[in-house]
PDB file of C-alpha atoms in Angstrom:
ATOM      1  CA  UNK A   1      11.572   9.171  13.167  1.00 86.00           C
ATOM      2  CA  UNK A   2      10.275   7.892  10.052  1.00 93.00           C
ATOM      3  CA  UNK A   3       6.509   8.454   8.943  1.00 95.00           C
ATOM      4  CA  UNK A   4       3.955   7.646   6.498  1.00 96.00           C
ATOM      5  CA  UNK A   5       1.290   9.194   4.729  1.00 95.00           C
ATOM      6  CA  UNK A   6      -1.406   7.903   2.498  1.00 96.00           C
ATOM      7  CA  UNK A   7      -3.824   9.451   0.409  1.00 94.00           C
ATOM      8  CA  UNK A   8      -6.079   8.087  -2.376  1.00 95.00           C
ATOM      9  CA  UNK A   9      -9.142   6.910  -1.299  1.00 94.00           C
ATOM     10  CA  UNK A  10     -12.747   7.388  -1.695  1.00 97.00           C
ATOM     11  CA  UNK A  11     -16.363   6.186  -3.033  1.00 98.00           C
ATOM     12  CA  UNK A  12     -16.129   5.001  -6.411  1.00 98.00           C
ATOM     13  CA  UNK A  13     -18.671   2.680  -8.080  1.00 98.00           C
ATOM     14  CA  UNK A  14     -17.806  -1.150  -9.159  1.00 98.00           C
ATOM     15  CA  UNK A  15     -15.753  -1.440 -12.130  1.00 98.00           C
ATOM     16  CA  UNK A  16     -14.120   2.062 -11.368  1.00 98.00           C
ATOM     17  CA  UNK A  17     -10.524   3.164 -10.810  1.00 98.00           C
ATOM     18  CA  UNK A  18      -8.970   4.652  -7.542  1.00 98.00           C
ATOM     19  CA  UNK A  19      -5.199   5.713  -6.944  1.00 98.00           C
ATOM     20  CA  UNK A  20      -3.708   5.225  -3.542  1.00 98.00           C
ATOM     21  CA  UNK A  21      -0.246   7.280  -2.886  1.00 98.00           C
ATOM     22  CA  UNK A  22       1.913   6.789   0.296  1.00 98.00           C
ATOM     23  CA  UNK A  23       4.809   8.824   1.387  1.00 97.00           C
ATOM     24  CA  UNK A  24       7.501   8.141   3.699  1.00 96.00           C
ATOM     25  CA  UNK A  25       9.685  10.729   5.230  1.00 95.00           C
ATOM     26  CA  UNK A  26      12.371  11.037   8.078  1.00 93.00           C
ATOM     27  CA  UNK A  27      15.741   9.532   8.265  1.00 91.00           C
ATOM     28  CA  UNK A  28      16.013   6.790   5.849  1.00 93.00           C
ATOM     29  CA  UNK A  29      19.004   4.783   4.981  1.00 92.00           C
ATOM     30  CA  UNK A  30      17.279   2.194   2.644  1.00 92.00           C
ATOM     31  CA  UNK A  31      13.843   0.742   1.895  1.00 94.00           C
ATOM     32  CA  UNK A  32      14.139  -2.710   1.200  1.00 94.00           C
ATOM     33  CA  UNK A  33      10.471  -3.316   0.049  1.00 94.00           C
ATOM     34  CA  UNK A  34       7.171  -1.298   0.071  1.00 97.00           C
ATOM     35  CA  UNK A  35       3.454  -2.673   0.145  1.00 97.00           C
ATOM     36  CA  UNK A  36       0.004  -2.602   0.955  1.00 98.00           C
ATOM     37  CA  UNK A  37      -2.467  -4.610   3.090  1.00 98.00           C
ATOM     38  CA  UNK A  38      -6.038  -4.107   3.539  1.00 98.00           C
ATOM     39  CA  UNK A  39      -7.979  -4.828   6.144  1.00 98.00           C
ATOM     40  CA  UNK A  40     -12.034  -5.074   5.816  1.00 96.00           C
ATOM     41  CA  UNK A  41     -15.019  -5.204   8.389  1.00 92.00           C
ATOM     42  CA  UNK A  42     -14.722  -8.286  10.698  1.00 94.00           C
ATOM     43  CA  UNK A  43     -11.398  -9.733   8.894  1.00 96.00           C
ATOM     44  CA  UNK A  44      -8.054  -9.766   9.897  1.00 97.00           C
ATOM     45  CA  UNK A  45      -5.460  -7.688   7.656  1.00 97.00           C
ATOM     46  CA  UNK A  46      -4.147  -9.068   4.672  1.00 98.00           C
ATOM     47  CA  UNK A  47      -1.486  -8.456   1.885  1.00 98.00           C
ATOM     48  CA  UNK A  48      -2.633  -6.609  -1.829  1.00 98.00           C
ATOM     49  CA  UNK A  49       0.529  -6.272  -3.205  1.00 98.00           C
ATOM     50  CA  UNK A  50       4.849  -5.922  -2.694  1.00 98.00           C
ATOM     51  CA  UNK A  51       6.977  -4.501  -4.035  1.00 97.00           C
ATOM     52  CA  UNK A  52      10.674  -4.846  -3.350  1.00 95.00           C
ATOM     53  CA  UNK A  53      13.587  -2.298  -3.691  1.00 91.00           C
ATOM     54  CA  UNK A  54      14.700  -4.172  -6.882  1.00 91.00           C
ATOM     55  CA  UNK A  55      10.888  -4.297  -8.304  1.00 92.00           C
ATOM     56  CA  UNK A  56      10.235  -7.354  -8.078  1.00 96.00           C
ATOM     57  CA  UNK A  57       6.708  -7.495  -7.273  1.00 98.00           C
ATOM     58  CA  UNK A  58       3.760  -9.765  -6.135  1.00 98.00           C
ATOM     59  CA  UNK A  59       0.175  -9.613  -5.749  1.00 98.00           C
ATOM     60  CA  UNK A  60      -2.993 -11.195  -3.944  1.00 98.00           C
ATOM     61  CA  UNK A  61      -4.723 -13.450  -6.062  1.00 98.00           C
ATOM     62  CA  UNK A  62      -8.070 -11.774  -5.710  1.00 97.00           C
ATOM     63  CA  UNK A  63      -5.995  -8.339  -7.150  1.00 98.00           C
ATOM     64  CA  UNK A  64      -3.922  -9.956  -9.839  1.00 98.00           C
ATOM     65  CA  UNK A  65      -4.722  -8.072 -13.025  1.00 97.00           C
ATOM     66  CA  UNK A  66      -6.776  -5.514 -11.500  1.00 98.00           C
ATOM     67  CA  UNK A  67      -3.970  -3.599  -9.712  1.00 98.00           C
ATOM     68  CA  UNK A  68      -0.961  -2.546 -10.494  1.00 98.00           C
ATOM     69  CA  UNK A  69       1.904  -1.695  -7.229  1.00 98.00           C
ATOM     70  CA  UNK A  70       4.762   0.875  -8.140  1.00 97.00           C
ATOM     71  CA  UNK A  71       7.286   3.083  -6.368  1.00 96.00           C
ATOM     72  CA  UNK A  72       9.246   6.181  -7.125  1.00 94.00           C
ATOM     73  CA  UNK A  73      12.701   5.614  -5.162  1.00 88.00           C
ATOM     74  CA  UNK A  74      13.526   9.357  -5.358  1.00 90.00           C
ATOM     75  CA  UNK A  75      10.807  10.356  -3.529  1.00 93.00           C
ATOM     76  CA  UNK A  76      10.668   7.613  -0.983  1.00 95.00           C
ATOM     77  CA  UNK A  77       6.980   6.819  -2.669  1.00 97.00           C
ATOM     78  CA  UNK A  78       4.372   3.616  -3.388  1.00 98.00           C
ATOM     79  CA  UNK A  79       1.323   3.912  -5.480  1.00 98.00           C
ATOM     80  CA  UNK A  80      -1.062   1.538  -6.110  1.00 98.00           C
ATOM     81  CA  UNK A  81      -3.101   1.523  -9.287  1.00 98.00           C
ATOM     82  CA  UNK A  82      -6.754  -0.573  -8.891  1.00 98.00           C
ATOM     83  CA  UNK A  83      -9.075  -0.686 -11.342  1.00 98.00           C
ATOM     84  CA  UNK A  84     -12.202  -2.524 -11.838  1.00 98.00           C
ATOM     85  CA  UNK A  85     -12.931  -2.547  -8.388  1.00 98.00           C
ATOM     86  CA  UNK A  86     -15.461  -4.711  -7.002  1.00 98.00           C
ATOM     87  CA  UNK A  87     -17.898  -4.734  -3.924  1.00 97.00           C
ATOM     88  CA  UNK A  88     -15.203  -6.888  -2.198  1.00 97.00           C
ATOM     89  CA  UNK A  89     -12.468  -4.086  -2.399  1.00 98.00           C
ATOM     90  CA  UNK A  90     -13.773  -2.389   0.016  1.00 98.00           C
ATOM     91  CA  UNK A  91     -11.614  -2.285   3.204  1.00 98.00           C
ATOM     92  CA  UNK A  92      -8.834   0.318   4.747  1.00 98.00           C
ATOM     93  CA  UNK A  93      -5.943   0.362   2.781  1.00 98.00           C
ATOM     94  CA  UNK A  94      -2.160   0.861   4.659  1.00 98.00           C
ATOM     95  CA  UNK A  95       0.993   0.897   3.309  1.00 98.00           C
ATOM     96  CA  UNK A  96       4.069  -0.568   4.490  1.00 97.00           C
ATOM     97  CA  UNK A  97       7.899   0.074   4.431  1.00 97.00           C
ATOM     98  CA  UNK A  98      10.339  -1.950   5.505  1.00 95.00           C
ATOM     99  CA  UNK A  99      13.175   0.813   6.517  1.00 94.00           C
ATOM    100  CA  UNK A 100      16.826   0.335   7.436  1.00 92.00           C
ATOM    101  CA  UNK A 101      17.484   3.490   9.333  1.00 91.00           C
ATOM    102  CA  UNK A 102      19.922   4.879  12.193  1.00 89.00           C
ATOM    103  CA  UNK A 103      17.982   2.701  14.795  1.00 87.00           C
ATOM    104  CA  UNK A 104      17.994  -0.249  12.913  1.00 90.00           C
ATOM    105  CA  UNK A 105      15.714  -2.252  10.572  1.00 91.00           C
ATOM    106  CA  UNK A 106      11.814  -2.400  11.098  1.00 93.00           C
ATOM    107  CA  UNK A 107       8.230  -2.033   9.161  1.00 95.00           C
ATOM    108  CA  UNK A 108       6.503   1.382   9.364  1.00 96.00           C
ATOM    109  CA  UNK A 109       2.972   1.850   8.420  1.00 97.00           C
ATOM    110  CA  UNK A 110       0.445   4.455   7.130  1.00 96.00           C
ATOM    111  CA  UNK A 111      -2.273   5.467   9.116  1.00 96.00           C
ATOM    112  CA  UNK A 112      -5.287   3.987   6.930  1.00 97.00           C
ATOM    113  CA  UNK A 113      -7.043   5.048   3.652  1.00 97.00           C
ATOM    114  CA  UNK A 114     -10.821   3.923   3.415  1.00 97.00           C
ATOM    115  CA  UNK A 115     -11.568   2.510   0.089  1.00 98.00           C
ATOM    116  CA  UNK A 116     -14.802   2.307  -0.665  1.00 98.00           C
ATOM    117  CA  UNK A 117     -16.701   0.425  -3.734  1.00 98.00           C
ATOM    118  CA  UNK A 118     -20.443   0.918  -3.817  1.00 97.00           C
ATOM    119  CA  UNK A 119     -23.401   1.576  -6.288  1.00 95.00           C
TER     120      UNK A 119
END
């Protein structure tokens, strides 16, 4: 059983800086890329930014300089660095793994971390 487990989010005001963190624990053989979507009032969910398990990465246009995706193999972690947020940000934030494990290769995700970006 593999799980995930986000933390990071908040209120901040536009133009400030928020860290989200996401964990993944259980029986893993090999992540083969990490990310995170968002998904905002009324839209459907969409991609921020990837990262794969070489580090390549890629990024939403609307996020390209502003954020910055990176992982910490060791620990099985993916953090995602956003700064200048704007109004537009706002959304839940999940991570997702793609996992090789005993049971075979699938995506996992995190439960949801509101992000917030208000005056």
């Amino acid at each position: 059983q593999v799980q995930l487990v986000e933390s990071g989010g908040g209120l901040v005001q536009p133009g400030g800086s928020l860290r989200l963190s996401c964990a993944a624990s259980g029986r893993i053989f090999k992540i083969n890329y990490m990310g995170w979507y968002r998904q905002a009032p009324g839209k459907e969910r969409e991609v921020v930014a990837i990262i794969t398990s070489g580090g390549s990465t890629n990024y939403a246009d609307s996020v390209k300089g502003r954020f910055t995706i990176s992982s910490d193999s060791a620990k099985n972690m993916v953090y995602l660095q956003m700064n200048s947020l704007k109004p537009e940000d706002t959304a839940v934030y999940f991570c997702n793994f793609d996992i090789l494990t005993l049971g075979g290769r699938r995506a996992y995700w995190g439960q949801g971390t509101q992000v917030t970006v208000s005056s």
